[in-house]
Amino acid sequence: MQGVVFDIKHYAVHDGPGIRQTIFFKGCPMRCQWCHNPESQSAEIEKYRQQNRLGVKVFMRDKKIGWIATTEELLKEIEKDVVFFEESGGGVTFSGGEPLEQFDFVYDLAYKCKERGIHTAIDTCGYAGTKQIDQLTKVIDLFLYDLKLIDNEEHYKYTGVENDLIISNLRFLDMLEQEVIIRFPLIPEITTRPENVKGMVELMSSLKNIKKIDILPYHNIAKEKYSRFGKPFSLDVGRNLLPVDVTHIRQQFLKAGLEVKTGT
Ligand code: SF4
C-alpha cells in the first residue's frame, strides 16, 4: 500500500510518551487559519521555488513538498528507531495534515506496527467517519485529539468545517474508554475567549474517561512559512500569549479536576 507523506521526524518528544518517530501525512479536510503546517493541507505533492544565498549570490531552487511512500518503506524507517522506543516507552505517531485523510494507508501501517509490538499514536482533528474511528481503535494505542472551538459557527469560520462530527467522535472514543489526550491550541482572542475556554471545560467535564488535556500556546511563527510556500496568511493575531494568560486558562481546567500539561 502507498500514500503521500511530507516529513518524518526522528526522536520526537512532544507527540506522545517516550521517544517517538512522527510521520507526517499530506492532506487535511480543515483550513485552520493559524495552521503551522500549511504545506500539509493539500493532498497533492506540491512544488515551490526556494531562494538560497551563497555569499552575495542569490539563486533559486525548485523544491518538492511530499513524496509517495509505501508501507514497507515506512516500516523500515520505523524499525531503525525501535531500540529508542523500547528504552523510553516510545513508539510511532501518525500526524499531518490529517492522517485519516489516507485512512487505508494509515490503518495498514498501524496494523503492521502493532504486529511488531510498537506503540502507536495518532494526532487527529477528529473530522472523519465514526466507522473509521471505530476501526482505528483496534490498531491505535493513543489518540492525540485536537479540539479548537466549541461554538459551531466560530468553528466553521476559523477552520472551514463544522464541529458536530468532531465532538460526537470524541464522545464515541470516551464511551469506548480509549486513551485520549485533548490538544487545545491557544490562539489569542479566538480559542482563548472566555466563553470558548468555559465551553471546553464543560465539554471535558461531561466526559467519563477522557480527563487529560495539553494546552498549546500559539507562536507567531507560521507567517514566514506561508510566504516561503507562496500561500496567503490571513490571520492577524497581533501578539503571542503572555504567561499570565496561559496560567489563567490552565487553572480553569485544573479547577475542574482535569489533568493539564502546557506545551511549548
Ligand atoms: S487540522 Fe491541523 S493540519 Fe489541518 S488545517 Fe488545522 S491545524 Fe492545519
GROMACS .gro file of C-alpha atoms and ligand atoms in nm:
model
  272
    1MET     CA    1   0.000   0.000   0.000
    2GLN     CA    2   0.120   0.354  -0.060
    3GLY     CA    3   0.039   0.714   0.030
    4VAL     CA    4   0.180   1.065   0.042
    5VAL     CA    5   0.390   1.184   0.336
    6PHE     CA    6   0.579   1.512   0.370
    7ASP     CA    7   0.811   1.464   0.667
    8ILE     CA    8   0.947   1.212   0.913
    9LYS     CA    9   1.074   1.334   1.248
   10HIS     CA   10   1.302   1.106   1.447
   11TYR     CA   11   1.348   1.136   1.826
   12ALA     CA   12   1.030   1.344   1.872
   13VAL     CA   13   0.941   1.405   2.237
   14HIS     CA   14   0.618   1.607   2.216
   15ASP     CA   15   0.398   1.367   2.019
   16GLY     CA   16   0.313   1.109   2.283
   17PRO     CA   17   0.505   0.916   2.551
   18GLY     CA   18   0.878   0.846   2.528
   19ILE     CA   19   1.096   0.895   2.225
   20ARG     CA   20   0.891   0.874   1.909
   21GLN     CA   21   0.913   0.875   1.536
   22THR     CA   22   0.648   1.107   1.391
   23ILE     CA   23   0.531   1.055   1.035
   24PHE     CA   24   0.350   1.346   0.870
   25PHE     CA   25   0.081   1.255   0.616
   26LYS     CA   26  -0.026   1.501   0.350
   27GLY     CA   27  -0.384   1.627   0.316
   28CYS     CA   28  -0.630   1.783   0.560
   29PRO     CA   29  -1.007   1.849   0.537
   30MET     CA   30  -0.973   2.161   0.754
   31ARG     CA   31  -0.820   2.502   0.687
   32CYS     CA   32  -0.744   2.639   1.032
   33GLN     CA   33  -0.641   3.000   0.991
   34TRP     CA   34  -0.350   2.954   1.234
   35CYS     CA   35  -0.223   2.625   1.084
   36HIS     CA   36   0.151   2.583   1.144
   37ASN     CA   37   0.182   2.331   0.862
   38PRO     CA   38   0.031   2.498   0.553
   39GLU     CA   39   0.239   2.263   0.339
   40SER     CA   40   0.040   1.973   0.485
   41GLN     CA   41  -0.306   2.082   0.375
   42SER     CA   42  -0.315   1.979   0.010
   43ALA     CA   43  -0.317   1.605  -0.053
   44GLU     CA   44  -0.105   1.656  -0.365
   45ILE     CA   45   0.272   1.661  -0.392
   46GLU     CA   46   0.348   2.033  -0.436
   47LYS     CA   47   0.638   2.229  -0.580
   48TYR     CA   48   0.776   2.564  -0.472
   49ARG     CA   49   1.080   2.778  -0.552
   50GLN     CA   50   1.325   2.830  -0.267
   51GLN     CA   51   1.558   3.128  -0.255
   52ASN     CA   52   1.913   3.043  -0.143
   53ARG     CA   53   2.215   3.266  -0.084
   54LEU     CA   54   2.580   3.184  -0.135
   55GLY     CA   55   2.778   3.492  -0.029
   56VAL     CA   56   2.624   3.778  -0.227
   57LYS     CA   57   2.478   3.548  -0.490
   58VAL     CA   58   2.110   3.463  -0.477
   59PHE     CA   59   1.985   3.160  -0.663
   60MET     CA   60   1.654   2.975  -0.684
   61ARG     CA   61   1.599   2.603  -0.641
   62ASP     CA   62   1.286   2.402  -0.717
   63LYS     CA   63   1.178   2.200  -0.414
   64LYS     CA   64   0.904   1.944  -0.362
   65ILE     CA   65   0.672   1.905  -0.066
   66GLY     CA   66   0.579   1.541  -0.014
   67TRP     CA   67   0.668   1.210  -0.163
   68ILE     CA   68   0.499   0.877  -0.229
   69ALA     CA   69   0.594   0.620   0.034
   70THR     CA   70   0.495   0.255   0.072
   71THR     CA   71   0.403   0.080   0.396
   72GLU     CA   72   0.719  -0.129   0.365
   73GLU     CA   73   0.943   0.177   0.324
   74LEU     CA   74   0.792   0.345   0.628
   75LEU     CA   75   0.818   0.027   0.834
   76LYS     CA   76   1.190   0.008   0.754
   77GLU     CA   77   1.228   0.368   0.873
   78ILE     CA   78   1.028   0.298   1.190
   79GLU     CA   79   1.228  -0.015   1.269
   80LYS     CA   80   1.551   0.191   1.276
   81ASP     CA   81   1.425   0.357   1.598
   82VAL     CA   82   1.281   0.054   1.777
   83VAL     CA   83   1.569   0.045   2.025
   84PHE     CA   84   1.485   0.403   2.132
   85PHE     CA   85   1.115   0.316   2.161
   86GLU     CA   86   1.198   0.021   2.386
   87GLU     CA   87   1.435   0.219   2.607
   88SER     CA   88   1.198   0.515   2.652
   89GLY     CA   89   0.847   0.368   2.630
   90GLY     CA   90   0.800   0.548   2.299
   91GLY     CA   91   0.669   0.449   1.959
   92VAL     CA   92   0.539   0.588   1.634
   93THR     CA   93   0.299   0.883   1.592
   94PHE     CA   94   0.093   0.945   1.279
   95SER     CA   95   0.043   1.317   1.220
   96GLY     CA   96  -0.024   1.561   0.939
   97GLY     CA   97  -0.214   1.726   0.789
   98GLU     CA   98  -0.483   1.486   0.893
   99PRO     CA   99  -0.364   1.123   0.878
  100LEU     CA  100  -0.722   0.994   0.849
  101GLU     CA  101  -0.745   1.152   0.503
  102GLN     CA  102  -0.535   0.849   0.400
  103PHE     CA  103  -0.724   0.605   0.618
  104ASP     CA  104  -0.641   0.275   0.443
  105PHE     CA  105  -0.271   0.356   0.428
  106VAL     CA  106  -0.251   0.468   0.791
  107TYR     CA  107  -0.455   0.169   0.907
  108ASP     CA  108  -0.227  -0.072   0.718
  109LEU     CA  109   0.084   0.087   0.867
  110ALA     CA  110  -0.059   0.098   1.220
  111TYR     CA  111  -0.169  -0.266   1.191
  112LYS     CA  112   0.184  -0.372   1.093
  113CYS     CA  113   0.334  -0.167   1.377
  114LYS     CA  114   0.104  -0.343   1.622
  115GLU     CA  115   0.209  -0.682   1.481
  116ARG     CA  116   0.566  -0.581   1.572
  117GLY     CA  117   0.465  -0.468   1.922
  118ILE     CA  118   0.527  -0.098   1.851
  119HIS     CA  119   0.322   0.162   2.044
  120THR     CA  120   0.106   0.371   1.807
  121ALA     CA  121  -0.039   0.721   1.849
  122ILE     CA  122  -0.236   0.937   1.609
  123ASP     CA  123  -0.263   1.316   1.610
  124THR     CA  124  -0.605   1.377   1.459
  125CYS     CA  125  -0.853   1.663   1.421
  126GLY     CA  126  -1.132   1.404   1.459
  127TYR     CA  127  -1.306   1.507   1.137
  128ALA     CA  128  -1.359   1.157   0.999
  129GLY     CA  129  -1.633   0.894   0.978
  130THR     CA  130  -1.718   0.733   1.311
  131LYS     CA  131  -1.681   0.391   1.146
  132GLN     CA  132  -1.319   0.477   1.065
  133ILE     CA  133  -1.255   0.596   1.419
  134ASP     CA  134  -1.403   0.269   1.546
  135GLN     CA  135  -1.176   0.062   1.319
  136LEU     CA  136  -0.878   0.264   1.426
  137THR     CA  137  -0.927   0.177   1.792
  138LYS     CA  138  -0.808  -0.177   1.704
  139VAL     CA  139  -0.463  -0.051   1.600
  140ILE     CA  140  -0.406   0.280   1.780
  141ASP     CA  141  -0.295   0.296   2.145
  142LEU     CA  142  -0.326   0.671   2.197
  143PHE     CA  143  -0.536   0.942   2.033
  144LEU     CA  144  -0.397   1.298   2.044
  145TYR     CA  145  -0.725   1.469   1.969
  146ASP     CA  146  -0.726   1.831   1.852
  147LEU     CA  147  -1.016   2.039   1.981
  148LYS     CA  148  -1.029   2.406   1.898
  149LEU     CA  149  -1.364   2.582   1.922
  150ILE     CA  150  -1.689   2.481   2.090
  151ASP     CA  151  -1.925   2.720   1.913
  152ASN     CA  152  -2.015   2.560   1.579
  153GLU     CA  153  -2.034   2.887   1.381
  154GLU     CA  154  -1.699   3.003   1.515
  155HIS     CA  155  -1.553   2.663   1.435
  156TYR     CA  156  -1.674   2.689   1.077
  157LYS     CA  157  -1.549   3.046   1.046
  158TYR     CA  158  -1.194   2.968   1.157
  159THR     CA  159  -1.143   2.610   1.033
  160GLY     CA  160  -1.376   2.574   0.733
  161VAL     CA  161  -1.575   2.282   0.881
  162GLU     CA  162  -1.843   2.234   1.147
  163ASN     CA  163  -1.753   2.064   1.474
  164ASP     CA  164  -2.050   1.832   1.541
  165LEU     CA  165  -1.876   1.526   1.393
  166ILE     CA  166  -1.556   1.607   1.584
  167ILE     CA  167  -1.742   1.629   1.915
  168SER     CA  168  -1.951   1.317   1.853
  169ASN     CA  169  -1.637   1.119   1.763
  170LEU     CA  170  -1.476   1.239   2.085
  171ARG     CA  171  -1.777   1.119   2.284
  172PHE     CA  172  -1.758   0.788   2.098
  173LEU     CA  173  -1.391   0.740   2.197
  174ASP     CA  174  -1.482   0.830   2.553
  175MET     CA  175  -1.757   0.567   2.556
  176LEU     CA  176  -1.507   0.307   2.430
  177GLU     CA  177  -1.267   0.407   2.711
  178GLN     CA  178  -0.987   0.479   2.468
  179GLU     CA  179  -0.666   0.651   2.576
  180VAL     CA  180  -0.715   1.011   2.456
  181ILE     CA  181  -0.531   1.336   2.525
  182ILE     CA  182  -0.708   1.651   2.407
  183ARG     CA  183  -0.486   1.907   2.236
  184PHE     CA  184  -0.611   2.263   2.268
  185PRO     CA  185  -0.427   2.533   2.069
  186LEU     CA  186  -0.440   2.870   2.245
  187ILE     CA  187  -0.496   3.123   1.968
  188PRO     CA  188  -0.517   3.473   2.122
  189GLU     CA  189  -0.864   3.626   2.109
  190ILE     CA  190  -1.003   3.326   1.917
  191THR     CA  191  -0.978   2.997   2.107
  192THR     CA  192  -0.876   3.179   2.428
  193ARG     CA  193  -1.202   3.375   2.452
  194PRO     CA  194  -1.356   3.315   2.797
  195GLU     CA  195  -1.674   3.155   2.655
  196ASN     CA  196  -1.468   2.909   2.450
  197VAL     CA  197  -1.245   2.809   2.742
  198LYS     CA  198  -1.559   2.768   2.957
  199GLY     CA  199  -1.715   2.552   2.682
  200MET     CA  200  -1.402   2.337   2.663
  201VAL     CA  201  -1.403   2.284   3.039
  202GLU     CA  202  -1.774   2.195   3.032
  203LEU     CA  203  -1.733   1.952   2.745
  204MET     CA  204  -1.441   1.775   2.909
  205SER     CA  205  -1.620   1.765   3.244
  206SER     CA  206  -1.910   1.588   3.072
  207LEU     CA  207  -1.681   1.306   2.952
  208LYS     CA  208  -1.647   0.998   3.173
  209ASN     CA  209  -1.296   0.882   3.090
  210ILE     CA  210  -1.109   1.148   2.895
  211LYS     CA  211  -0.950   1.377   3.152
  212LYS     CA  212  -0.617   1.481   3.005
  213ILE     CA  213  -0.556   1.800   2.809
  214ASP     CA  214  -0.244   1.958   2.660
  215ILE     CA  215  -0.275   2.332   2.614
  216LEU     CA  216  -0.058   2.460   2.333
  217PRO     CA  217   0.023   2.833   2.329
  218TYR     CA  218   0.032   2.984   1.980
  219HIS     CA  219   0.359   3.123   1.849
  220ASN     CA  220   0.353   3.379   1.574
  221ILE     CA  221   0.599   3.188   1.357
  222ALA     CA  222   0.371   3.045   1.091
  223LYS     CA  223   0.363   3.364   0.883
  224GLU     CA  224   0.717   3.319   0.747
  225LYS     CA  225   0.635   2.961   0.646
  226TYR     CA  226   0.333   3.078   0.445
  227SER     CA  227   0.539   3.325   0.247
  228ARG     CA  228   0.808   3.058   0.187
  229PHE     CA  229   0.546   2.828   0.037
  230GLY     CA  230   0.373   3.111  -0.154
  231LYS     CA  231   0.047   3.072   0.042
  232PRO     CA  232  -0.168   3.358   0.178
  233PHE     CA  233  -0.174   3.404   0.557
  234SER     CA  234  -0.493   3.580   0.664
  235LEU     CA  235  -0.477   3.557   1.044
  236ASP     CA  236  -0.366   3.866   1.229
  237VAL     CA  237  -0.316   3.753   1.587
  238GLY     CA  238  -0.115   4.059   1.681
  239ARG     CA  239   0.069   3.919   1.980
  240ASN     CA  240   0.183   3.597   2.140
  241LEU     CA  241   0.012   3.497   2.464
  242LEU     CA  242   0.155   3.618   2.793
  243PRO     CA  243   0.247   3.355   3.053
  244VAL     CA  244  -0.022   3.500   3.280
  245ASP     CA  245  -0.292   3.429   3.015
  246VAL     CA  246  -0.175   3.069   2.985
  247THR     CA  247  -0.171   3.025   3.363
  248HIS     CA  248  -0.525   3.163   3.390
  249ILE     CA  249  -0.656   2.917   3.129
  250ARG     CA  250  -0.462   2.629   3.281
  251GLN     CA  251  -0.618   2.698   3.621
  252GLN     CA  252  -0.970   2.668   3.483
  253PHE     CA  253  -0.902   2.314   3.364
  254LEU     CA  254  -0.725   2.225   3.689
  255LYS     CA  255  -1.019   2.355   3.894
  256ALA     CA  256  -1.246   2.117   3.703
  257GLY     CA  257  -1.026   1.826   3.816
  258LEU     CA  258  -0.862   1.777   3.474
  259GLU     CA  259  -0.501   1.683   3.416
  260VAL     CA  260  -0.333   1.967   3.226
  261LYS     CA  261   0.004   1.989   3.056
  262THR     CA  262   0.131   2.305   2.891
  263GLY     CA  263   0.314   2.261   2.564
  264THR     CA  264   0.592   2.479   2.431
  265SF4     S1  265  -0.638   2.044   1.136
  265SF4    FE1  266  -0.419   2.076   1.176
  265SF4     S2  267  -0.317   2.039   0.979
  265SF4    FE2  268  -0.536   2.068   0.937
  265SF4     S3  269  -0.555   2.286   0.888
  265SF4    FE3  270  -0.597   2.261   1.106
  265SF4     S4  271  -0.403   2.296   1.211
  265SF4    FE4  272  -0.358   2.258   0.992
   0.00000   0.00000   0.00000
